[in-house]
Amino acid sequence: MASVAAGYLPILLFLAIALAISSIFVFAPMIAQRFTGAYNPTTEKLSEYECGFPAFEDSRSQFDVRFYLVAILFIIFDLEAAFLYPWAVSLGHSGWVGWTAMMVFLGELALGLAYAWKKGALEWE
């Protein structure tokens, strides 16, 4: 039983060192700013801002669903681009099977884009 526990000792030491170092990186700047005089909370510093100007609405206001649809479509087509680069590099090894699989994948994405276009998800009023 003691030999099993001794096997975990390096992992526990690693976690303790990682926790100590990460705590230093978090708390050392906070302590240093207190001693150097950089800590000066004014109303200007504590005010929230969006894109360089003060917020003009409540932060809990509801957004239009089109914002979310555009974000989801962006993520989908961004992932498509992320899959295209490794596929293009490995096309010599995968041959016709890889080419066919990617064409099926691109066809499914094209169908999804056509559906979103037809439903008006890309229209902005």
mmCIF file of C-alpha atoms in Angstrom:
data_model
loop_
_atom_site.group_PDB
_atom_site.id
_atom_site.type_symbol
_atom_site.label_atom_id
_atom_site.label_comp_id
_atom_site.label_asym_id
_atom_site.label_seq_id
_atom_site.Cartn_x
_atom_site.Cartn_y
_atom_site.Cartn_z
ATOM 1 C CA MET A 1 0.000 0.000 0.000
ATOM 2 C CA ALA A 2 2.858 2.370 0.812
ATOM 3 C CA SER A 3 4.479 1.766 -2.590
ATOM 4 C CA VAL A 4 1.266 2.756 -4.377
ATOM 5 C CA ALA A 5 1.053 5.994 -2.382
ATOM 6 C CA ALA A 6 4.734 6.683 -3.052
ATOM 7 C CA GLY A 7 4.010 6.454 -6.779
ATOM 8 C CA TYR A 8 1.685 9.437 -6.490
ATOM 9 C CA LEU A 9 4.204 11.578 -4.616
ATOM 10 C CA PRO A 10 5.772 13.109 -7.782
ATOM 11 C CA ILE A 11 2.323 14.042 -9.065
ATOM 12 C CA LEU A 12 1.390 15.666 -5.763
ATOM 13 C CA LEU A 13 4.689 17.559 -5.693
ATOM 14 C CA PHE A 14 4.120 18.738 -9.254
ATOM 15 C CA LEU A 15 0.610 19.945 -8.396
ATOM 16 C CA ALA A 16 1.854 21.736 -5.268
ATOM 17 C CA ILE A 17 4.622 23.504 -7.217
ATOM 18 C CA ALA A 18 2.196 24.431 -10.016
ATOM 19 C CA LEU A 19 -0.289 25.818 -7.476
ATOM 20 C CA ALA A 20 2.443 27.824 -5.751
ATOM 21 C CA ILE A 21 3.800 29.281 -8.997
ATOM 22 C CA SER A 22 0.356 30.146 -10.332
ATOM 23 C CA SER A 23 -0.534 31.794 -7.022
ATOM 24 C CA ILE A 24 2.633 33.867 -7.236
ATOM 25 C CA PHE A 25 1.755 34.973 -10.766
ATOM 26 C CA VAL A 26 -1.733 35.997 -9.614
ATOM 27 C CA PHE A 27 -1.030 37.655 -6.286
ATOM 28 C CA ALA A 28 2.477 39.125 -6.763
ATOM 29 C CA PRO A 29 1.306 41.876 -9.178
ATOM 30 C CA MET A 30 -1.511 42.794 -6.777
ATOM 31 C CA ILE A 31 0.928 43.133 -3.904
ATOM 32 C CA ALA A 32 3.489 44.984 -6.039
ATOM 33 C CA GLN A 33 0.970 47.593 -7.164
ATOM 34 C CA ARG A 34 0.118 48.387 -3.547
ATOM 35 C CA PHE A 35 3.770 49.118 -2.765
ATOM 36 C CA THR A 36 4.581 51.018 -5.968
ATOM 37 C CA GLY A 37 1.593 53.334 -5.859
ATOM 38 C CA ALA A 38 -0.026 51.998 -9.035
ATOM 39 C CA TYR A 39 -3.165 51.123 -7.088
ATOM 40 C CA ASN A 40 -5.387 54.169 -7.492
ATOM 41 C CA PRO A 41 -9.029 53.161 -8.011
ATOM 42 C CA THR A 42 -10.798 56.193 -9.447
ATOM 43 C CA THR A 43 -14.304 56.332 -10.848
ATOM 44 C CA GLU A 44 -12.803 56.526 -14.342
ATOM 45 C CA LYS A 45 -10.822 53.329 -13.816
ATOM 46 C CA LEU A 46 -13.719 51.471 -12.220
ATOM 47 C CA SER A 47 -16.267 52.371 -14.914
ATOM 48 C CA GLU A 48 -17.263 49.698 -17.398
ATOM 49 C CA TYR A 49 -16.779 50.316 -21.090
ATOM 50 C CA GLU A 50 -17.588 48.629 -24.377
ATOM 51 C CA CYS A 51 -15.468 49.264 -27.433
ATOM 52 C CA GLY A 52 -14.043 52.474 -26.032
ATOM 53 C CA PHE A 53 -17.250 54.176 -24.921
ATOM 54 C CA PRO A 54 -19.458 53.790 -21.843
ATOM 55 C CA ALA A 55 -22.233 51.233 -21.841
ATOM 56 C CA PHE A 56 -25.566 52.690 -22.908
ATOM 57 C CA GLU A 57 -27.865 49.849 -21.840
ATOM 58 C CA ASP A 58 -28.335 47.428 -18.990
ATOM 59 C CA SER A 59 -25.975 44.473 -19.260
ATOM 60 C CA ARG A 60 -28.870 42.067 -18.713
ATOM 61 C CA SER A 61 -30.851 43.233 -21.726
ATOM 62 C CA GLN A 62 -31.930 40.607 -24.224
ATOM 63 C CA PHE A 63 -30.119 40.295 -27.527
ATOM 64 C CA ASP A 64 -31.764 39.519 -30.792
ATOM 65 C CA VAL A 65 -31.436 35.862 -31.764
ATOM 66 C CA ARG A 66 -29.735 36.899 -35.022
ATOM 67 C CA PHE A 67 -26.564 37.720 -33.079
ATOM 68 C CA TYR A 68 -26.403 34.123 -31.911
ATOM 69 C CA LEU A 69 -27.183 32.730 -35.342
ATOM 70 C CA VAL A 70 -24.397 34.745 -36.933
ATOM 71 C CA ALA A 71 -22.001 33.610 -34.189
ATOM 72 C CA ILE A 72 -22.924 29.956 -34.678
ATOM 73 C CA LEU A 73 -22.552 30.231 -38.450
ATOM 74 C CA PHE A 74 -19.160 31.871 -37.980
ATOM 75 C CA ILE A 75 -18.011 29.034 -35.720
ATOM 76 C CA ILE A 76 -19.229 26.399 -38.171
ATOM 77 C CA PHE A 77 -17.433 27.895 -41.154
ATOM 78 C CA ASP A 78 -14.356 28.685 -39.072
ATOM 79 C CA LEU A 79 -14.159 25.008 -38.158
ATOM 80 C CA GLU A 80 -14.521 24.155 -41.819
ATOM 81 C CA ALA A 81 -11.406 26.179 -42.577
ATOM 82 C CA ALA A 82 -9.619 24.502 -39.669
ATOM 83 C CA PHE A 83 -10.396 21.085 -41.183
ATOM 84 C CA LEU A 84 -9.371 22.085 -44.700
ATOM 85 C CA TYR A 85 -5.712 22.843 -43.925
ATOM 86 C CA PRO A 86 -4.740 19.457 -42.417
ATOM 87 C CA TRP A 87 -6.742 17.730 -45.118
ATOM 88 C CA ALA A 88 -4.873 19.584 -47.860
ATOM 89 C CA VAL A 89 -1.519 18.703 -46.305
ATOM 90 C CA SER A 90 -2.356 15.016 -45.956
ATOM 91 C CA LEU A 91 -4.171 14.632 -49.288
ATOM 92 C CA GLY A 92 -1.197 12.844 -50.821
ATOM 93 C CA HIS A 93 -1.428 10.122 -48.176
ATOM 94 C CA SER A 94 -5.206 9.779 -48.005
ATOM 95 C CA GLY A 95 -5.777 9.659 -51.775
ATOM 96 C CA TRP A 96 -9.229 9.358 -53.274
ATOM 97 C CA VAL A 97 -10.811 8.180 -50.037
ATOM 98 C CA GLY A 98 -9.727 11.376 -48.250
ATOM 99 C CA TRP A 99 -10.775 13.520 -51.179
ATOM 100 C CA THR A 100 -14.234 11.895 -51.289
ATOM 101 C CA ALA A 101 -14.696 12.238 -47.532
ATOM 102 C CA MET A 102 -13.853 15.953 -47.682
ATOM 103 C CA MET A 103 -16.199 16.531 -50.617
ATOM 104 C CA VAL A 104 -19.013 14.893 -48.626
ATOM 105 C CA PHE A 105 -18.121 17.126 -45.668
ATOM 106 C CA LEU A 106 -18.091 20.256 -47.862
ATOM 107 C CA GLY A 107 -21.376 19.185 -49.444
ATOM 108 C CA GLU A 108 -23.009 18.908 -46.021
ATOM 109 C CA LEU A 109 -21.704 22.362 -45.129
ATOM 110 C CA ALA A 110 -22.985 23.763 -48.419
ATOM 111 C CA LEU A 111 -26.422 22.296 -47.690
ATOM 112 C CA GLY A 112 -26.330 23.902 -44.238
ATOM 113 C CA LEU A 113 -25.355 27.251 -45.746
ATOM 114 C CA ALA A 114 -28.126 27.010 -48.336
ATOM 115 C CA TYR A 115 -30.648 26.185 -45.604
ATOM 116 C CA ALA A 116 -29.493 29.117 -43.437
ATOM 117 C CA TRP A 117 -29.598 31.419 -46.456
ATOM 118 C CA LYS A 118 -33.110 30.276 -47.397
ATOM 119 C CA LYS A 119 -34.363 30.737 -43.817
ATOM 120 C CA GLY A 120 -32.981 34.287 -43.796
ATOM 121 C CA ALA A 121 -30.348 33.776 -41.099
ATOM 122 C CA LEU A 122 -27.890 35.858 -43.125
ATOM 123 C CA GLU A 123 -30.290 38.758 -43.686
ATOM 124 C CA TRP A 124 -29.774 41.769 -41.468
ATOM 125 C CA GLU A 125 -32.490 44.379 -41.066
#
